[in-house]
Structure formats: structure tokens, C-alpha cells
XYZ file of C-alpha atoms in Angstrom:
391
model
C -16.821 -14.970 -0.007
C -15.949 -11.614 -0.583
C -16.122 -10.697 2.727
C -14.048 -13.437 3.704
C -11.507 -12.177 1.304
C -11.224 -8.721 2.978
C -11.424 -10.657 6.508
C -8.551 -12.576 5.290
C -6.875 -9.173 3.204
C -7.117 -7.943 6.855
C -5.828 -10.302 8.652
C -2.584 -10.548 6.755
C -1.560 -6.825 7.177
C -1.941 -7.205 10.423
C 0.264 -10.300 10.371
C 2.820 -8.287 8.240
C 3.220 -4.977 10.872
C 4.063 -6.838 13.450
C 6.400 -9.583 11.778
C 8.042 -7.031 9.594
C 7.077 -3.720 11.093
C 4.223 -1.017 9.353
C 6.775 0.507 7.306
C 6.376 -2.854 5.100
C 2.759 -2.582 4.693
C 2.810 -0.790 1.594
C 4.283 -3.828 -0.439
C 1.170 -5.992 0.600
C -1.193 -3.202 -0.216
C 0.143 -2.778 -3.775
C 0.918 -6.225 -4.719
C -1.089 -6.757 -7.378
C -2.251 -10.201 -6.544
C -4.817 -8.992 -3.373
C -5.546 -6.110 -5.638
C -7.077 -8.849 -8.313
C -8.261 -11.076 -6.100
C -10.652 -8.629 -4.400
C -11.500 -6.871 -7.699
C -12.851 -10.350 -9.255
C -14.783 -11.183 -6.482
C -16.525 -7.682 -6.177
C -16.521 -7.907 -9.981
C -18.528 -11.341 -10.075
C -20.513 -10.463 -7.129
C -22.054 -7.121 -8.864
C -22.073 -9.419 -12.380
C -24.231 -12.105 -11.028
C -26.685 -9.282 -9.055
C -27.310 -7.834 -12.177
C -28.118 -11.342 -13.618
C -30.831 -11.594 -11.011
C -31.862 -8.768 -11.288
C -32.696 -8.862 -15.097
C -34.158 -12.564 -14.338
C -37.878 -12.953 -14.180
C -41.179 -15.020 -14.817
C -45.053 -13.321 -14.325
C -48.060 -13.864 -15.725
C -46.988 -12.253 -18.924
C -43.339 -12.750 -19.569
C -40.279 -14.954 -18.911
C -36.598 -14.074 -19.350
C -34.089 -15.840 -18.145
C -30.757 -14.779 -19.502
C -28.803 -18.340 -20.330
C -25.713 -17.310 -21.627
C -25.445 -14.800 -18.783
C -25.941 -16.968 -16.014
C -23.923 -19.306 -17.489
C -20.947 -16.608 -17.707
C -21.501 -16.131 -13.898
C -20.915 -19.991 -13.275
C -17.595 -19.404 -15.343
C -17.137 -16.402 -13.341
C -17.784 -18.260 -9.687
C -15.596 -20.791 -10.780
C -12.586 -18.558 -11.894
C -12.758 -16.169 -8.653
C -12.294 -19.580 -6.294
C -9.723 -20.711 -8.868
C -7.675 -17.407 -7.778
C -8.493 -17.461 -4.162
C -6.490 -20.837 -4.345
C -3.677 -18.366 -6.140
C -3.968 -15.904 -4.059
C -3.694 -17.875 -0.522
C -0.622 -19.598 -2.108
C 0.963 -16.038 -2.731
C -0.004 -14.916 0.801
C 1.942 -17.719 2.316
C 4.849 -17.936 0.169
C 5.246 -14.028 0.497
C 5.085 -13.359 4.849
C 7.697 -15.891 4.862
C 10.442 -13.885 6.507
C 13.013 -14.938 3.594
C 11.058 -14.144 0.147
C 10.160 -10.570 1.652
C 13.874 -9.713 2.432
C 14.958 -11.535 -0.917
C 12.015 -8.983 -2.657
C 13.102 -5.935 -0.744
C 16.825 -6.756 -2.496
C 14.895 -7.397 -5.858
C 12.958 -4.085 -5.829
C 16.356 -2.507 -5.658
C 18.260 -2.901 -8.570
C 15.394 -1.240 -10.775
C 15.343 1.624 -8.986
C 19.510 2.019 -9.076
C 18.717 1.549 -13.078
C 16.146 4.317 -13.090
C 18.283 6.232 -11.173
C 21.199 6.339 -13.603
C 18.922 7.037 -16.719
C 19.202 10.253 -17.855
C 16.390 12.485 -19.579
C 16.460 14.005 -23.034
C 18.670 17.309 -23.185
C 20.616 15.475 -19.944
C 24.347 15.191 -20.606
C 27.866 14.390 -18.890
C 30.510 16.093 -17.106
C 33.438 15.672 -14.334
C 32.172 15.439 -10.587
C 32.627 18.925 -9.250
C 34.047 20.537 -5.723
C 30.947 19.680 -3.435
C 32.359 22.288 -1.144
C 32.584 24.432 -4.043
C 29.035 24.226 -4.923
C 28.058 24.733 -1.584
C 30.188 27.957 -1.344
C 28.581 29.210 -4.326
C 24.991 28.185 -3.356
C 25.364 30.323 0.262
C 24.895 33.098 -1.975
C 21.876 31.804 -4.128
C 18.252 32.582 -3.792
C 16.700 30.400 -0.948
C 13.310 28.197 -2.302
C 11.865 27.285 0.820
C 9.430 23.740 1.048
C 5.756 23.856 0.986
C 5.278 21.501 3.555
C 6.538 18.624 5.698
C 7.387 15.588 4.805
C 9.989 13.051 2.947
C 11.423 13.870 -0.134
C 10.515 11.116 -1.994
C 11.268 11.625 -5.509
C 13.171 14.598 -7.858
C 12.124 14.792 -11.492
C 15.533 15.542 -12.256
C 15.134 16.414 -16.594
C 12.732 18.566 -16.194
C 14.698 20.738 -13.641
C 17.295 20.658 -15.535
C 15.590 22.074 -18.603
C 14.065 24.493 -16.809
C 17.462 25.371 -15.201
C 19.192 25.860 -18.519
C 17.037 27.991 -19.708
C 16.956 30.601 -17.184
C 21.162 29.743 -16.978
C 20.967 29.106 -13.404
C 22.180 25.995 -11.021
C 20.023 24.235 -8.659
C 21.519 23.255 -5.318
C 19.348 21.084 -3.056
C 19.751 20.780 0.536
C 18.371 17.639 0.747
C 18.494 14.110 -1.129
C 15.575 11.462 -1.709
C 14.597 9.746 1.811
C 15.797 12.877 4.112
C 12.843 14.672 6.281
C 12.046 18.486 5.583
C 10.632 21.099 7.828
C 7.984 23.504 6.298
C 9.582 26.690 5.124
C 13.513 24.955 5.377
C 15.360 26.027 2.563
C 14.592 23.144 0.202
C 16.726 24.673 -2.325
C 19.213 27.093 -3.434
C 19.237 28.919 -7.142
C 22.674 30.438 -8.321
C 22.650 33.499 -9.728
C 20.028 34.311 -7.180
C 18.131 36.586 -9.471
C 16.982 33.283 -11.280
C 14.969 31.804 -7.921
C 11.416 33.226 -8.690
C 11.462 31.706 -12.410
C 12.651 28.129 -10.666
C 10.407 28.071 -7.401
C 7.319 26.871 -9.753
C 9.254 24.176 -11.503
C 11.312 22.984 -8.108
C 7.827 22.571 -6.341
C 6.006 20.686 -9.008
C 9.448 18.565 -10.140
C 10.299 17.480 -6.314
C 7.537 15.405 -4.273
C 7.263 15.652 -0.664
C 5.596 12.750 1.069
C 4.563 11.399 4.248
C 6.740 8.288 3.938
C 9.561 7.398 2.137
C 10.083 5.577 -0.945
C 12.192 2.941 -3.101
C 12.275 4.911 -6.595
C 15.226 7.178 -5.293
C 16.164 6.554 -1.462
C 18.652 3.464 -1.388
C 19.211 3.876 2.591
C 15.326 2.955 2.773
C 15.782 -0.647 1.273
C 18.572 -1.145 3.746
C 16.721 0.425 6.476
C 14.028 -1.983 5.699
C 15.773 -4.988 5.886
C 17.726 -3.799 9.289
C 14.432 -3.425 10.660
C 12.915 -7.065 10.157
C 16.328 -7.707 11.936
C 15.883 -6.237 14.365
C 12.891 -7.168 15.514
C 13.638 -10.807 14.429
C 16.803 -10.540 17.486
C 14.322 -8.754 20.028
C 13.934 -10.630 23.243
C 10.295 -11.189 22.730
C 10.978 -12.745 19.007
C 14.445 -14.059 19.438
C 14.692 -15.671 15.886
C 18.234 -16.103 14.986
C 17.659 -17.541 11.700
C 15.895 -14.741 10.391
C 18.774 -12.229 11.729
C 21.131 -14.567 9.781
C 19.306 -14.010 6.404
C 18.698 -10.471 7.092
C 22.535 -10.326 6.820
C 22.837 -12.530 3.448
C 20.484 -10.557 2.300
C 22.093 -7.213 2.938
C 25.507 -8.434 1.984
C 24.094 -9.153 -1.390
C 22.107 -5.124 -1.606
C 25.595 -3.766 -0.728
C 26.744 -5.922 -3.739
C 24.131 -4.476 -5.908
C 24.926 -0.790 -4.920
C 28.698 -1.756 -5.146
C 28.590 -3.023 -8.673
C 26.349 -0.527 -10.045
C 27.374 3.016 -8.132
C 24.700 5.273 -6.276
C 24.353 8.390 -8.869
C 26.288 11.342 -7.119
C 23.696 13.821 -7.542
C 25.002 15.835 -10.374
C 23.087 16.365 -13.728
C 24.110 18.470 -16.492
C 22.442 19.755 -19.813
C 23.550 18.951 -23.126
C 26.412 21.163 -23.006
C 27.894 19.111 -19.641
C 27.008 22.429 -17.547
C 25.950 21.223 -13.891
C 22.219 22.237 -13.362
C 21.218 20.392 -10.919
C 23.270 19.493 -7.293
C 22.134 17.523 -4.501
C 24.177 15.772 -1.770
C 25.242 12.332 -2.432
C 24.796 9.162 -0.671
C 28.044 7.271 -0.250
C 28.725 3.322 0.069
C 30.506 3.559 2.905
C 27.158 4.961 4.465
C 25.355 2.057 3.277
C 27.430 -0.432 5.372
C 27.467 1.343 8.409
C 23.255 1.129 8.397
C 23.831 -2.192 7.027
C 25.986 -3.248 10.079
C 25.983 -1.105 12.780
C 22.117 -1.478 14.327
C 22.391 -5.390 13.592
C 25.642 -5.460 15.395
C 24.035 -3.971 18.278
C 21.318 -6.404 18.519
C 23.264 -8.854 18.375
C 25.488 -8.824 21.167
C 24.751 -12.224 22.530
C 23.694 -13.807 18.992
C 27.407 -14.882 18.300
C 26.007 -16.777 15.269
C 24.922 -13.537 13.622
C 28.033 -12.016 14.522
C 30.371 -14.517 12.909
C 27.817 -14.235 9.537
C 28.624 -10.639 9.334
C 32.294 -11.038 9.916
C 32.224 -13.791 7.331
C 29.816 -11.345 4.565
C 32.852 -8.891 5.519
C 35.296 -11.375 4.366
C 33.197 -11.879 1.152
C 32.648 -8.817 0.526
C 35.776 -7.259 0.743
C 37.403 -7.901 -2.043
C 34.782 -6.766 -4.096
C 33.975 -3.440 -2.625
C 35.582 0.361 -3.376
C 38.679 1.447 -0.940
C 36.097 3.667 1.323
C 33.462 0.540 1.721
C 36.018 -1.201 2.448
C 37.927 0.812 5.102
C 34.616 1.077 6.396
C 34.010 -3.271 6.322
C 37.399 -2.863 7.908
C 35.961 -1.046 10.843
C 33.235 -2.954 11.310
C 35.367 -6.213 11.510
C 36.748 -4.490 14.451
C 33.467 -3.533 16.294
C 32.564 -7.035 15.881
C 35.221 -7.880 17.673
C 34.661 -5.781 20.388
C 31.387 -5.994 20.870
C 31.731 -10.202 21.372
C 33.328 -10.143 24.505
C 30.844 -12.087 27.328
C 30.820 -15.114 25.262
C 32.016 -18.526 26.589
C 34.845 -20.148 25.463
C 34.183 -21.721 22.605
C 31.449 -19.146 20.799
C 35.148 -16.651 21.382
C 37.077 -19.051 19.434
C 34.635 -18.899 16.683
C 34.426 -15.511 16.665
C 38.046 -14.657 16.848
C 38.403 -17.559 13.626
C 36.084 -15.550 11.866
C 37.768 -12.278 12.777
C 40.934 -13.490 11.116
C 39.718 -14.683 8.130
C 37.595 -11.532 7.902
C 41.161 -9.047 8.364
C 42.753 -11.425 5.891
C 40.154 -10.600 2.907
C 40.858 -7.042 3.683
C 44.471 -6.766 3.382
C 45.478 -4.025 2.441
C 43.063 -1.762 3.974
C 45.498 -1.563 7.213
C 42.792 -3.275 9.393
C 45.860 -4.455 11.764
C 47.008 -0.801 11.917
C 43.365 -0.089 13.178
C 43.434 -3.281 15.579
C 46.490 -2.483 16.707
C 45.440 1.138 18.044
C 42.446 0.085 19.289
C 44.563 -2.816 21.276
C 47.344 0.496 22.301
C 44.237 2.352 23.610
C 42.710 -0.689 26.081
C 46.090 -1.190 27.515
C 46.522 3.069 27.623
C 44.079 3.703 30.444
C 40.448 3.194 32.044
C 37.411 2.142 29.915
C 36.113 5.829 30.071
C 39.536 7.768 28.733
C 39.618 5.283 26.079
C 35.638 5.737 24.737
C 36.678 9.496 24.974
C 40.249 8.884 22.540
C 38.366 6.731 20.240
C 35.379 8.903 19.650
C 37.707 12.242 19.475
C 39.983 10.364 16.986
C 36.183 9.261 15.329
């Protein structure tokens, strides 16, 4: 039985990378569920060999150990009592659905972690990023260790350590962004201050091989884009899980909306910035959230119309840049449904309308109308070129 359970432990991941993709796996390998399940079956496998092994009758003794062997009869029974548990959880969790519903779930938590702030942290107004980046060009350079994702930044200790040598920490790069070995991972202003920080930046700041949920937001969207994607693929071709890939996202752009990505500034006590790294905007967020789908989805008019009609629920609800950029997305919907028959275009164009109407205000006709100027301007090719140079 144990062996089965591996066979079957097995059998699922390899279910999992190529229904979700490997970048997935990691959620089956730390759910706790397969963890338990395999660590009560090894558990009652070694308890009951060391019942046996204790059990024996000769010529001169007997011993047979009653209350232990009748602990490993509880035992057997409880281990296939979870195996039932466990092959419920297996099939209620590679459902396409409950994984993109947990990606979402995992979320939220780590938005909440990422807004606590450590003892000796404090407040202060969001400063001139150019500014800090002006002043950092003349800071001592920390270069990284080794390649790999930044995957999470210990922000309260740096900033301790920051305040007491009075210095400010600029980092070139936030949570889920790749670094070269020896790139300047970090910049220390007054630049006198770098060889007191370079111990506490390299043990504060993990570098990975993969990236991670605690800190990287774009990865839980990236996620969920990627089961779409392969969901639309030719060889898959599953339109209902492309259409809950978008629910799903619609309601992880909710959660980022509602709760705002930290902007990468923390201060000490005395609301002096002492640690600076760039900032993941919203606005970001939907154009991964939209633009690889959209794509895909070129002759999928069903999962075009659901993201015109998230855009239309959305809208109202978002920040004036996520919505300017829900704004442009209504339009590359628009554009990108155009070798559909008759009726799939009426839908479409529907759905457009109500999708330009929830964003009033946001000039979307303004940006329909220039796009319309440009078609009728010149050829396909001198219009790409105006709309990418006007960007």
C-alpha cells in the first residue's frame, strides 16, 4: 500500500504539469494532505515491523505484544481511512476550477503580509522615484551572489540595519524579477555605508531558483494566465476552462484593487525612507491579466466577450490608471475579433458597448475614435508604426 501511494503521489504530478504546467507542481508537493498520507503509511508500516519483530515463541519464551498489535490494527485501519481522504482531495483539487479558485485564495495572505510592517517600521509620504534613483547613481553598488529569482526581502531587518549606519537602501530589483550574478542587486546612499550593509542585504534578501507567492503578485497572475493558455491551445482547446481562468483573474485584480500592492518604501520610526525598491503597479497587473489571454483567444469569441464583460465589471471599481488601462484593453478586444462570422461580431461588438459604457469617463471613445482616424489614415503597416510610436 505504500507503494501504491507513491505510485499514485506520482502519477498525479505528472497529471498536474501537463494540465496546469510544472510551475504548479509545487502546490501538490506541499499540500499537506499527500504529505500525511504518505507519512502514516510509512509510519504504520515501520510500527507494525517493529511489532514483528519484537514477536516471538521458542522453546523457552513467548511474547506476543497484545496491546501493540492491537494499536497496529487501529493503525491499518486509520491509514486506509485517509487514503479514502486523500483520493477525495486529489480529485477535488486537479479539477481545473478549485486550483485557479486556490491560486486567487493564496493571494490575499500574502498582500496582508505584505503590508505588515516590522517593529521600529514607521510611515511617511511616497517619495520622487526618479529622485531616489538620482541619488542612488551615486551610492555604493552591492552586487548579487548568485543567479536566480528574488523571492523574498526581509524588509525590518534592513531597515534596522539601515538606520543605524544612517544610510538608504535602493534595490534594483523587486520580488519575482531574475538577477544575473554580480548585477548590482543594490545601491547604499551615502556610499561610504555599503560595506556595513552588504552582510545584512545578502542574508535579508533570498535569491531562488523559482519564484514565489509571499512577495511577487505578477506570479499568481502569471499562474493563472498560464493554465489559460494552455487550456485555449489547439491540442487542448477547452474553452470552459479559458472562461474561468478569466473569472478568476477578474476577481485577483479585485483583490489587488481593494487592498493596494505596497509601493516599496519602508521607513524607520522616525518616517525616514530606508529601504526603496521599484513598485509594481495595477495597471501592470491587467495587462498580464489580459493581454496573453487575448492573444490566445483570437478565435474563442466566447472568451473574448467574458473579458470585455469582467472589463465592464470591473471598471467601476478599479483606480483611474487600471482603468485607462481596462479601457485599452476593451479596445484590443475589439480589434483583435475581426474574422468572426456574423453573429459571434454582433456579440462581440454588444459586449464592446456595454464594456465602454462602464468606463465612462476614462475617454475610451477618444481612444476608439483615434484608433478608427488611424485605419481610415493609411495602409495596415503605417498605422502599426503610428500606434506603437504614439505607444
Amino acid at each position: 500500500m505504500l507503494a501504491l501511494i507513491f505510485s499514485v503521489a506520482l502519477l498525479v504530478l505528472s497529471m498536474v504539469a501537463t494540465l496546469f504546467g510544472f510551475r504548479l507542481l509545487y502546490r501538490f508537493l506541499q499540500d499537506w494532505v499527500t504529505q500525511t498520507t504518505i507519512g502514516v503509511f510509512m509510519g504504520t508500516f515501520i510500527y507494525v515491523c517493529l511489532c514483528f519483530l519484537v514477536t516471538h515463541q521458542d522453546a523457552h519464551s513467548q511474547f506476543v505484544p497484545q496491546i501493540s498489535l492491537l494499536t497496529s490494527w487501529v493503525l491499518v485501519v486509520f491509514s486506509f481511512g485517509f487514503l479514502v481522504f486523500y483520493s477525495h482531495r486529489i480529485a477535488t483539487s486537479i479539477q481545473n476550477p478549485d486550483m485557479i479558485a486556490r491560486v486567487v485564495d493564496d493571494l490575499y495572505p500574502a498582500l496582508v503580509g505584505m503590508h505588515e510592517r516590522a517593529h521600529g517600521e514607521g510611515t511617511g509620504a511616497l517619495p520622487d522615484d526618479d529622485a531616489i534613483l538620482a541619488r542612488a547613481a551615486s551610492g555604493g553598488i552591492v552586487p548579487c551572489r548568485k543567479s536566480g529569482y528574488l523571492q523574498h526581502l526581509d524588509h525590518g531587518p534592513l531597515v534596522i540595519a539601515a538606520r543605524e549606519a544612517g544610510a538608504l537602501v535602493v534595490l534594483r530589483f523587486r520580488p519575482g524579477q531574475f538577477v544575473l550574478r554580480g548585477e548590482p542587486l543594490a545601491s547604499i546612499v551615502p556610499a561610504s555605508c555599503a560595506p556595513r550593509l552588504e552582510a545584512a542585504i545578502d542574508r535579508h534578501i533570498a535569491i531562488g531558483r523559482h519564484r514565489t507567492l509571499s512577495q511577487d503578485s505578477e506570479f499568481a497572475i502569471a499562474q493563472i494566465v498560464e493554465i489559460a493558455i494552455r487550456a485555449l491551445s489547439p491540442a487542448v482547446n477547452d474553452t470552459f476552462t479559458g472562461v474561468a481562468c478569466v473569472d478568476w483573474l477578474a476577481d485577483a485584480l479585485l483583490v489587488l484593487a481593494e487592498r493596494p500592492l505596497i509601493e516599496g518604501n519602508w521607513y524607520d520610526a522616525a518616517s525616514e525612507l530606508r529601504v526603496w525598491l521599484p513598485a509594481v503597479r495595477l495597471e501592470r497587473l491587467v495587462k498580464l491579466a489580459f493581454d496573453q489571454i487575448r492573444q490566445a483567444s483570437a478565435t474563442t469569441p466566447a472568451v473574448l466577450i467574458r473579458q470585455l464583460d469582467v472589463i465592464r465589471r470591473l471598471g467601476p471599481r478599479m483606480p483611474d490608471a487600471a482603468r485607462r488601462a481596462l479601457a485599452e484593453q476593451t479596445e484590443a478586444i475589439r480589434d483583435t475579433a475581426t474574422a468572426l462570422v456574423a453573429l459571434d461580431s454582433r456579440d462581440i461588438d454588444l459586449a464592446y458597448e456595454r464594456a465602454r459604457a462602464a468606463l465612462a469617463g476614462v475617454e475610451v471613445s477618444e481612444i476608439a475614435d483615434a484608433r478608427t482616424a488611424l485605419r481610415s489614415a493609411g495602409p495596415p503597416g503605417e498605422v502599426l508604426a503610428i500606434e506603437a510610436g504614439n505607444g
